[in-house]
mmCIF file of C-alpha atoms in Angstrom:
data_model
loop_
_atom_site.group_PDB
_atom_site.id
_atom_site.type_symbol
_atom_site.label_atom_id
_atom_site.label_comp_id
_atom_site.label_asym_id
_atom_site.label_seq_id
_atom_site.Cartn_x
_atom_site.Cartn_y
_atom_site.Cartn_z
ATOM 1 C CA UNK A 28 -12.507 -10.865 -15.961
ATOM 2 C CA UNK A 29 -9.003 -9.345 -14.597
ATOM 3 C CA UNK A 30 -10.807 -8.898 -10.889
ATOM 4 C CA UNK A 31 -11.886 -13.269 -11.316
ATOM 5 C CA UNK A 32 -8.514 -14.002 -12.748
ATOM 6 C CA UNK A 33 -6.730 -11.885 -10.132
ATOM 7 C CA UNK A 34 -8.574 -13.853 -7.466
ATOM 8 C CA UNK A 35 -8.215 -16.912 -8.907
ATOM 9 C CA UNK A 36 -4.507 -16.421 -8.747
ATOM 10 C CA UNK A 37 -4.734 -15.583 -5.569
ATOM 11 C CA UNK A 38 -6.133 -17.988 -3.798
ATOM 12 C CA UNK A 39 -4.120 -20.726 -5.700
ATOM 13 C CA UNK A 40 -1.013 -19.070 -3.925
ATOM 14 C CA UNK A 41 -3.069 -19.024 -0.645
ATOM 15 C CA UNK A 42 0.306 -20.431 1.065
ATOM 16 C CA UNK A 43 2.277 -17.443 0.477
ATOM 17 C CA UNK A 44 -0.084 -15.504 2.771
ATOM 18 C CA UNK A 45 1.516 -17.239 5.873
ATOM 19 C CA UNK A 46 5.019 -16.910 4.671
ATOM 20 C CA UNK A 47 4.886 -13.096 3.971
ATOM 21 C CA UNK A 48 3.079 -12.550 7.469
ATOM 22 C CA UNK A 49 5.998 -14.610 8.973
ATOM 23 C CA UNK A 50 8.618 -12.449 7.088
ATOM 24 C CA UNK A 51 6.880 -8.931 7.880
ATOM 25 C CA UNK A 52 6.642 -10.216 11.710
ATOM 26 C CA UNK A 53 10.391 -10.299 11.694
ATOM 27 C CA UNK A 54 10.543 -7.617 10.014
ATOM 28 C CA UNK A 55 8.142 -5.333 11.620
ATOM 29 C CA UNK A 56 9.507 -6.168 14.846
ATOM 30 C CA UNK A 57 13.239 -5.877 14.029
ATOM 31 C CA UNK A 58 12.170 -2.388 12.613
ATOM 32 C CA UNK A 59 9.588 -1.333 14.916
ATOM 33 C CA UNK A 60 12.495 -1.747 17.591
ATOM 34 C CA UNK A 61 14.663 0.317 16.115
ATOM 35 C CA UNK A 62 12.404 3.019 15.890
ATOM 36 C CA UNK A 63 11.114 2.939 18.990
ATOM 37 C CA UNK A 64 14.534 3.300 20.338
ATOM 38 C CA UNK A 65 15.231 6.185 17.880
ATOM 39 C CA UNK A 66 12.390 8.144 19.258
ATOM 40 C CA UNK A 67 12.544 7.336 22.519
ATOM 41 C CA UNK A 68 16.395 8.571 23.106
ATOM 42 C CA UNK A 69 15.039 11.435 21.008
ATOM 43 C CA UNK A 70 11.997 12.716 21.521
ATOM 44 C CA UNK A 71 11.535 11.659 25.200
ATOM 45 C CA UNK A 72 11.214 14.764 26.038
ATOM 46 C CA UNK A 73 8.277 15.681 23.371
ATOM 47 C CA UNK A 74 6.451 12.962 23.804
ATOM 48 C CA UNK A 75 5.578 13.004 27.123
ATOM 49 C CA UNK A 76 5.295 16.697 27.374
ATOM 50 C CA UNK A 77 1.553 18.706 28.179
ATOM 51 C CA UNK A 78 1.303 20.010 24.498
ATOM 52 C CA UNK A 79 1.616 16.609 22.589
ATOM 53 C CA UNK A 80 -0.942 14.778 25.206
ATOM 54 C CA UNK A 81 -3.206 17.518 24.236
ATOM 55 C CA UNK A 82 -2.989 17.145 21.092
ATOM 56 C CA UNK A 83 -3.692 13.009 21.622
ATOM 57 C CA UNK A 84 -6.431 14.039 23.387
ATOM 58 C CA UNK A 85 -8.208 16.379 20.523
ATOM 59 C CA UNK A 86 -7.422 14.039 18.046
ATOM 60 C CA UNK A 87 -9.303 10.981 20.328
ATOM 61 C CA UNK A 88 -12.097 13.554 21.406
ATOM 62 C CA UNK A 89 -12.733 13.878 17.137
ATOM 63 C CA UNK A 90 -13.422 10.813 16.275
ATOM 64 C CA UNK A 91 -15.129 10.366 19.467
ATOM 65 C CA UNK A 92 -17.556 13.061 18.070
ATOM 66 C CA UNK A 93 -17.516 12.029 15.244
ATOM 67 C CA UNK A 94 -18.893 8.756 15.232
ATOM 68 C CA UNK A 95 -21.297 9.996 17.926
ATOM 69 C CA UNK A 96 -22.471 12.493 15.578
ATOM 70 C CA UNK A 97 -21.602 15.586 18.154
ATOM 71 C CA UNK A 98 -21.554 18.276 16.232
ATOM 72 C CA UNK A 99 -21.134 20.944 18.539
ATOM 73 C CA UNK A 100 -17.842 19.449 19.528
ATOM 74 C CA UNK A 101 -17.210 19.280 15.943
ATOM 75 C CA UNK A 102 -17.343 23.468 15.743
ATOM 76 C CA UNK A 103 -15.404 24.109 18.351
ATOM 77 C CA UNK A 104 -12.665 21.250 17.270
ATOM 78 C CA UNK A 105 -10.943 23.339 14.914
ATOM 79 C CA UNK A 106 -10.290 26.088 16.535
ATOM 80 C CA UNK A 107 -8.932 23.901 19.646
ATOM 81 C CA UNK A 108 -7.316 21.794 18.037
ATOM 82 C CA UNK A 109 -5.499 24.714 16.086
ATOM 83 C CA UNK A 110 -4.224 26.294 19.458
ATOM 84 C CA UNK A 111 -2.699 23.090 20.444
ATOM 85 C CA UNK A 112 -0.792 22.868 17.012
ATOM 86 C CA UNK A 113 0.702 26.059 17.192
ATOM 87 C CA UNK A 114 1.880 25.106 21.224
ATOM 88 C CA UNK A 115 3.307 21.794 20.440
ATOM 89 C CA UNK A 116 4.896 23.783 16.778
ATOM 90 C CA UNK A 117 6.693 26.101 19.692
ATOM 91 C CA UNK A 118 8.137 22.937 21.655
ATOM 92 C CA UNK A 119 9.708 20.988 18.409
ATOM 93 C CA UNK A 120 11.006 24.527 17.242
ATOM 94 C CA UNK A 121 12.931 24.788 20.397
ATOM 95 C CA UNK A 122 13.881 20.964 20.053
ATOM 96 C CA UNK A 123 14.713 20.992 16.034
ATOM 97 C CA UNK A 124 17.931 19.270 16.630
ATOM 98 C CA UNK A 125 16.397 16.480 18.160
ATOM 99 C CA UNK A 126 13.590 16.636 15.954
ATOM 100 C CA UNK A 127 15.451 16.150 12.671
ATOM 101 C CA UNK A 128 17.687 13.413 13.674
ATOM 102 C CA UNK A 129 14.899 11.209 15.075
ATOM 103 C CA UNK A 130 13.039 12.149 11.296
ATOM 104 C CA UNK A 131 16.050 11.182 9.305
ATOM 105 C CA UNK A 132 16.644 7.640 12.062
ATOM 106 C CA UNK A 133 12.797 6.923 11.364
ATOM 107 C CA UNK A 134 12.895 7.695 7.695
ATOM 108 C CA UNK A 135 16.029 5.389 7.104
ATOM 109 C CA UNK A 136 14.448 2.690 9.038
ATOM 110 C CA UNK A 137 11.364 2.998 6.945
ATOM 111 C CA UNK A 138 13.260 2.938 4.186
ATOM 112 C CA UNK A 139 15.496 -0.026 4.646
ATOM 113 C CA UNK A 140 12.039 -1.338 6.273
ATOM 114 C CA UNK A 141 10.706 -1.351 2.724
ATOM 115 C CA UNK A 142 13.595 -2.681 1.107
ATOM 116 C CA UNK A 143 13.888 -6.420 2.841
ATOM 117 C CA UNK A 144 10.110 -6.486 2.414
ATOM 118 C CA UNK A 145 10.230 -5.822 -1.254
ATOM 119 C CA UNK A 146 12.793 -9.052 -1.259
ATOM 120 C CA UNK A 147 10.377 -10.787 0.029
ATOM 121 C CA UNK A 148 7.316 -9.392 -2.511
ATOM 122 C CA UNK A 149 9.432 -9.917 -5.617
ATOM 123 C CA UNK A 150 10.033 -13.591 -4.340
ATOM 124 C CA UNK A 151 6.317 -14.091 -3.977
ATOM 125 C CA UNK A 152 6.100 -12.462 -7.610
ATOM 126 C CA UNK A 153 8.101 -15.154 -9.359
ATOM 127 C CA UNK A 154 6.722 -17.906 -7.433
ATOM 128 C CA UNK A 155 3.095 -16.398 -8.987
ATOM 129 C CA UNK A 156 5.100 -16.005 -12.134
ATOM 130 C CA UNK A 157 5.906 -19.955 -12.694
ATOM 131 C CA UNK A 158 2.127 -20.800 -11.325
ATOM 132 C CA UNK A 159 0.675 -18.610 -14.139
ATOM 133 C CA UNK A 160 3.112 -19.528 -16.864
ATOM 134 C CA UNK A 161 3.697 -23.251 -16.176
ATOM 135 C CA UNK A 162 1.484 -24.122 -12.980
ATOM 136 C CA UNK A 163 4.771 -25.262 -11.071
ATOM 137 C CA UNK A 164 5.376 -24.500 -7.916
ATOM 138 C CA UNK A 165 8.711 -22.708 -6.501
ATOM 139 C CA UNK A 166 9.081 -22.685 -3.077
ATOM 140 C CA UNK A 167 9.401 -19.275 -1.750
ATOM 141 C CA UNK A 168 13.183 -19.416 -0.344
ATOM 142 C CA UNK A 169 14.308 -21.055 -3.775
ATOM 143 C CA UNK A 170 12.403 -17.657 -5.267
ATOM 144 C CA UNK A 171 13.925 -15.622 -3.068
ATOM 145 C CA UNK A 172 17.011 -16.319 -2.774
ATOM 146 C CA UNK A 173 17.716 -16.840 -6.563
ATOM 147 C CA UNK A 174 16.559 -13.601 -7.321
ATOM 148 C CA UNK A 175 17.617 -11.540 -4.746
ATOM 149 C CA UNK A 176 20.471 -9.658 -6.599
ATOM 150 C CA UNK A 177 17.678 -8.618 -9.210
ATOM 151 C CA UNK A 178 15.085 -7.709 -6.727
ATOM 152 C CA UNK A 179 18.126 -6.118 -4.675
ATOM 153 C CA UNK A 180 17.792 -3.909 -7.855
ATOM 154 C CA UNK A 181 14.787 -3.136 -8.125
ATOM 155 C CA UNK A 182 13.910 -2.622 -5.053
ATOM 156 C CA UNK A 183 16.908 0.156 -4.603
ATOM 157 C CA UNK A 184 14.829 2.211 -7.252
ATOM 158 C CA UNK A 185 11.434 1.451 -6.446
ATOM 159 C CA UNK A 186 11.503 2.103 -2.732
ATOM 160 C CA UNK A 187 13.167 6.116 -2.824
ATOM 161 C CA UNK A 188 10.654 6.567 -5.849
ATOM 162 C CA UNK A 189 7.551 5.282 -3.544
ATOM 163 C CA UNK A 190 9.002 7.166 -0.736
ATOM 164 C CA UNK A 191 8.908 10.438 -2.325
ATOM 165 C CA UNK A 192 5.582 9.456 -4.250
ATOM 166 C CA UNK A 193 4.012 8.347 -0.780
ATOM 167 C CA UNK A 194 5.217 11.822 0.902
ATOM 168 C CA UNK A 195 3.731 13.767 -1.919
ATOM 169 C CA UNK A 196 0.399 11.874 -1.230
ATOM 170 C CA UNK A 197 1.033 12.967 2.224
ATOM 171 C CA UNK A 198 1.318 16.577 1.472
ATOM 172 C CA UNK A 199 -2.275 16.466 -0.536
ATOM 173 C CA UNK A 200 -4.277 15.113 2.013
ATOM 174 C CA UNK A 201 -3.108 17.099 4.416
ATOM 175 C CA UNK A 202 -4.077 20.051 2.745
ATOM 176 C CA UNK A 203 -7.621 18.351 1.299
ATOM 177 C CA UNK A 204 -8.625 17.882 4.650
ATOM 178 C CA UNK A 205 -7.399 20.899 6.856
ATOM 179 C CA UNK A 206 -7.042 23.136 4.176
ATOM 180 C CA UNK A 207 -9.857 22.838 1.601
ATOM 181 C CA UNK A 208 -12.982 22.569 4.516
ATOM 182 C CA UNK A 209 -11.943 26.327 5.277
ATOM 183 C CA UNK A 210 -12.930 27.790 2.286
ATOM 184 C CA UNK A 211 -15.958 25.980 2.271
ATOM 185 C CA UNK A 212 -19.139 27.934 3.320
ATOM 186 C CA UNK A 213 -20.101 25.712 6.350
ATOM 187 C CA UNK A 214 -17.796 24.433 8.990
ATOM 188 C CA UNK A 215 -19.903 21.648 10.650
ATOM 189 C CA UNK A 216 -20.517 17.971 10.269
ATOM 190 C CA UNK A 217 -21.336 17.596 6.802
ATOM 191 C CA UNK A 218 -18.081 19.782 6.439
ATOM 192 C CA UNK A 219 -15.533 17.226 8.112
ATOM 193 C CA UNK A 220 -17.512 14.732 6.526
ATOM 194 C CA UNK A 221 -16.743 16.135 2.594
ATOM 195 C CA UNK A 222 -12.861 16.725 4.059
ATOM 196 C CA UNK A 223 -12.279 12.935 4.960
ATOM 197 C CA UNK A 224 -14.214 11.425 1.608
ATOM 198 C CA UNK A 225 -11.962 13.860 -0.013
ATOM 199 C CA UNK A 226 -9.104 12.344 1.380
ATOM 200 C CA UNK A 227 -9.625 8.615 0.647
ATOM 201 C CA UNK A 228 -10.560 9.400 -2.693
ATOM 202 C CA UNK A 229 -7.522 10.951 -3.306
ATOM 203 C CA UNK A 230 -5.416 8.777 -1.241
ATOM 204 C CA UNK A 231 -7.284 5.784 -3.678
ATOM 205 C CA UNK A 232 -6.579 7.602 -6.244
ATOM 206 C CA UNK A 233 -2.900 8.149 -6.043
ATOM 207 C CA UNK A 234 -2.595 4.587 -5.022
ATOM 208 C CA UNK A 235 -4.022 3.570 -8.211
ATOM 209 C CA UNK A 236 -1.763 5.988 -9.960
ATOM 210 C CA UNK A 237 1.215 4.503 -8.715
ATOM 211 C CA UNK A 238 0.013 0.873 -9.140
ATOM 212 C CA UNK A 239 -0.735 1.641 -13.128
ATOM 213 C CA UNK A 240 3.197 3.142 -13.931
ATOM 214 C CA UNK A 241 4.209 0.663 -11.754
ATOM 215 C CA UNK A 242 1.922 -2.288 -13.182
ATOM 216 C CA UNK A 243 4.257 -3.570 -15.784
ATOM 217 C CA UNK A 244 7.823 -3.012 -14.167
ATOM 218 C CA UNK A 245 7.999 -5.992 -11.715
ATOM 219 C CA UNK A 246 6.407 -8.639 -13.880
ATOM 220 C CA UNK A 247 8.618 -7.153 -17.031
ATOM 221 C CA UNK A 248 11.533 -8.207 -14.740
ATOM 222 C CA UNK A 249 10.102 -11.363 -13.626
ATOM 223 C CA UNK A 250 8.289 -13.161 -16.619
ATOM 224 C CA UNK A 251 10.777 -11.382 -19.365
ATOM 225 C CA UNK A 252 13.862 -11.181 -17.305
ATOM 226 C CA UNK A 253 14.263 -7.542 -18.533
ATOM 227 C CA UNK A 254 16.819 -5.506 -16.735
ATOM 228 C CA UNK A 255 15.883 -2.706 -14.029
ATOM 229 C CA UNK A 256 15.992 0.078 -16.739
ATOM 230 C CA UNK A 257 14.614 -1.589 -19.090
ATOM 231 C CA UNK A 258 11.382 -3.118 -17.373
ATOM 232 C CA UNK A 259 10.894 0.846 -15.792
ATOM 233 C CA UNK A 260 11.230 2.114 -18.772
ATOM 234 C CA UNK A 261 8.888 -0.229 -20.475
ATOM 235 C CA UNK A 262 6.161 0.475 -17.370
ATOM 236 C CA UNK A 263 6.473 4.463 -17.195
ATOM 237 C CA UNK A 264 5.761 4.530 -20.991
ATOM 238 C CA UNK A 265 3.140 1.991 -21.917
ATOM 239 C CA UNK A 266 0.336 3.605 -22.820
ATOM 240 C CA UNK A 267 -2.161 0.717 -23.975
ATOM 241 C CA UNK A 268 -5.208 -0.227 -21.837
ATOM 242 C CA UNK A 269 -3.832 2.507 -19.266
ATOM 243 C CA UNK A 270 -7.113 3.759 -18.539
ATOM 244 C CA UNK A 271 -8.392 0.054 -18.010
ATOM 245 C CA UNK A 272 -5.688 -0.571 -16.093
ATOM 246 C CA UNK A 273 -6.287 2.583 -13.618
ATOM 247 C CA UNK A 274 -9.642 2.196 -13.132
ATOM 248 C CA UNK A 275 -9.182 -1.662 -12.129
ATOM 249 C CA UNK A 276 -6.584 -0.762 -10.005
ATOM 250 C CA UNK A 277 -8.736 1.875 -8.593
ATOM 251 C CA UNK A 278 -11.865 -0.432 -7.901
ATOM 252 C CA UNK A 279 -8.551 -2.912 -6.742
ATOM 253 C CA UNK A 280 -7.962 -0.236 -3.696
ATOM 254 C CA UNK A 281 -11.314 0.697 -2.792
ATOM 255 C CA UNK A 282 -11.849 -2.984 -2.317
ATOM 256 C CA UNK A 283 -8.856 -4.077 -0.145
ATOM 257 C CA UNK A 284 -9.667 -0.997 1.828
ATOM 258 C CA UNK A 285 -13.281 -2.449 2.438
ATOM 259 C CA UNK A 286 -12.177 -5.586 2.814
ATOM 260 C CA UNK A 287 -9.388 -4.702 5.832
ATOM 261 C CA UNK A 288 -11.898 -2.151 7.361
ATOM 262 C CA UNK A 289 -14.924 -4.659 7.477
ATOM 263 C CA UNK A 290 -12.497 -7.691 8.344
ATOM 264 C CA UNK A 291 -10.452 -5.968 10.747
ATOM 265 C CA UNK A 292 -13.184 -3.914 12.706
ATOM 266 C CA UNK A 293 -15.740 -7.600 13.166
ATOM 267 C CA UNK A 294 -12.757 -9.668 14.439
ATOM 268 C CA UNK A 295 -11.295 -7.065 16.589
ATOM 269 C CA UNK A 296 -8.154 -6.596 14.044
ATOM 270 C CA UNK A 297 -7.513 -10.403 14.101
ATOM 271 C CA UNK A 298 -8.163 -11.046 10.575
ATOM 272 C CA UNK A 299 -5.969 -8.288 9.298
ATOM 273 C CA UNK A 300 -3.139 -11.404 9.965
ATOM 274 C CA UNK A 301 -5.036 -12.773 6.730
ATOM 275 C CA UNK A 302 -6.359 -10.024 4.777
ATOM 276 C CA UNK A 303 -3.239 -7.775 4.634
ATOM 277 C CA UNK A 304 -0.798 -9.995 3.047
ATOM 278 C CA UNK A 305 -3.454 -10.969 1.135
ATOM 279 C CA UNK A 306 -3.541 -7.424 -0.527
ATOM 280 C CA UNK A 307 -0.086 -7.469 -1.255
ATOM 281 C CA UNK A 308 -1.151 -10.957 -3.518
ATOM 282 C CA UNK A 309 -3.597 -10.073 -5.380
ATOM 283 C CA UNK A 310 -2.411 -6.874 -6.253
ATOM 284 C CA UNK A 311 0.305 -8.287 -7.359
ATOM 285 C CA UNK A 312 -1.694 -10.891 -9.132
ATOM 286 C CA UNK A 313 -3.707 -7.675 -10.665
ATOM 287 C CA UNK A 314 -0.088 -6.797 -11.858
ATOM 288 C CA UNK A 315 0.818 -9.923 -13.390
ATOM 289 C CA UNK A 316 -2.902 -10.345 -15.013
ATOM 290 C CA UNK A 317 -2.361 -7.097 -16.923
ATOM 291 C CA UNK A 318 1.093 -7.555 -18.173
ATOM 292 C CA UNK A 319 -0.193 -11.071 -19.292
ATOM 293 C CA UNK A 320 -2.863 -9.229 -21.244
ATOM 294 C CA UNK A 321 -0.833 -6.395 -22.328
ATOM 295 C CA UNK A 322 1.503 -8.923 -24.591
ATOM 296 C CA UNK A 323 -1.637 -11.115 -25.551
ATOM 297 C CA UNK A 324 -0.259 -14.194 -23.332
ATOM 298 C CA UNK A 325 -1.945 -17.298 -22.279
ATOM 299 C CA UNK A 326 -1.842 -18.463 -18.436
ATOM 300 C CA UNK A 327 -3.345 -21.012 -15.829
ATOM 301 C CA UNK A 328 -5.788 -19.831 -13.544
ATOM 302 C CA UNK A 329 -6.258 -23.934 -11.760
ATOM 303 C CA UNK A 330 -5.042 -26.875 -13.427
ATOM 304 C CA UNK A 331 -7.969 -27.190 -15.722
ATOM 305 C CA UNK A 332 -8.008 -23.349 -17.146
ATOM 306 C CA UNK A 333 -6.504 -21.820 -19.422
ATOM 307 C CA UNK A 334 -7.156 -18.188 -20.303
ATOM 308 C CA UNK A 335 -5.397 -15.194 -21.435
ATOM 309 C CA UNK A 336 -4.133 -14.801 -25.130
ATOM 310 C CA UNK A 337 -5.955 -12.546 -27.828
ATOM 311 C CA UNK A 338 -9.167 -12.874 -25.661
ATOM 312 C CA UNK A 339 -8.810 -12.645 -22.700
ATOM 313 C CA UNK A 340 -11.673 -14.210 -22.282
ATOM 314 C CA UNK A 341 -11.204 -17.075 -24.005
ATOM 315 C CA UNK A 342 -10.921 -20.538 -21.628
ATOM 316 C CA UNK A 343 -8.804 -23.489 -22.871
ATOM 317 C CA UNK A 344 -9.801 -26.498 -20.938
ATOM 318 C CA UNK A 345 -7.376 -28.563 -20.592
#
């Protein structure tokens, strides 16, 4: 019922797809700039050197192999691709002044990267916000720029959090899927195979993680007006339906990950235009859905249904 509602929602704010792609064009490309400047007055020197195109070319030779099902490439992969790691670990340790200023210029681009765009996600949320609870519609500027001292807010303690969460992540599958194949008794196909379902499980499972602490915090803010503090602090500790809550989330991520692979690989990436901004939606329709539930609230789905309240699967027609 959450997944139809979710949808539901989503498509009824179809609009908003084309207005966050427009924003996170700008975006992307102011940022993407930036960054590309960074590194390249950085890490010139690194990037075009022998030991990183050998490691581009290991990394392309893998998957090569490994959608060709080559598995004696795939035993002698590691052990290459090992020997170029330690080479190119010699060239940034005799470049670690470059090296860490181009990290901390990429990381505060990411950073600030994530903040506009989280402007532009907490507008969308309010605009969702007056659909559900009213079925009006708020144009997305009016959202936006009403609310941008609260999402300024927010988003100043949500994006260092997600940072350090999404590095954390990082650290795990890195070590599921270099680390944990080792001390496993084979070392071949089936081997690589476990690593990398390994690592999207956990990566979906984290993801869902942080989607379930975070469920309530943004729609606390939005439909209650709650302050910063108080809509975290409501979020972190809400314990009802939390299991509910992660496992829909987690069926949430395995889907838009389907979804993006399926859509993006048959159109030749095209479609990700649609389907990624589209994620950001109905997740944050999935958000919205739950704190609705979670305080027993009704809400329109189109202009002829109701549902929500007690039962959430009750339908008011209107």
């Amino acid at each position: 019922m959450r997944f139809r509602n979710a949808f539901h929602i989503t498509i009824d704010n179809f609009q908003n797809v084309f207005k966050l792609l427009l924003y996170y064009f700008v975006t992307g490309l102011l940022f993407g700039s930036l960054i590309y400047v960074i590194l390249k007055l950085s890490l010139s020197s690194i990037l075009e050197s022998a030991e990183m195109t050998t490691v581009k070319e290991l990394i392309g030779e893998f998957f090569r192999a490994l959608t060709s099902g080559d598995t004696e490439r795939l035993h002698t992969f590691k052990e290459e691709f090992e020997a170029a790691v330690k080479e190119l670990v010699l060239l940034f340790g005799s470049n670690s002044g470059k090296i860490a200023g181009a990290i901390v210029g990429v990381c505060v681009m990411y950073i600030l990267m994530r903040f506009l765009n989280g402007l532009a996600l907490f507008a969308v949320g309010n605009t969702v916000n007056d659909r559900m609870s009213t079925y009006s519609r708020t144009s997305f500027s009016s959202a936006y720029f009403k609310n941008i001292g609260q999402a300024s807010l927010y988003q100043l303690i949500y994006v260092p959090l997600c940072f350090l969460f999404d590095a954390l992540m990082i650290l795990a599958c890195w070590f599921l899927f270099f680390y944990v194949p080792s001390l496993l008794p084979g070392q071949g196909f089936l081997t690589v195979l476990f690593a990398l379902a390994l690592t999207v499980t956990a990566i979906a499972c984290f993801d869902a993680l942080k989607m379930t602490l975070i469920s309530s915090w943004m729609p606390a803010m939005i439909s209650d007006r709650k302050s910063v503090g108080a809509g975290m602090k409501y979020s972190f500790t809400c314990k009802k339906d939390f299991g509910r809550r992660f496992a829909a989330f987690l069926v949430s991520v395995y889907l838009i990950m389907v979804v993006n692979l399926v859509f993006g690989l048959f159109t030749f990436g095209s479609a990700l235009l649609i389907t990624v901004p589209m994620s950001f939606i109905f997740l944050l329709s999935m958000q919205l859905v739950n704190y609705y539930n979670l305080n027993s609230r009704k809400f329109f789905i189109t202009y002829q249904k109701i549902v929500g309240g007690e039962n959430e699967s009750d339908y008011l027609t209107k």
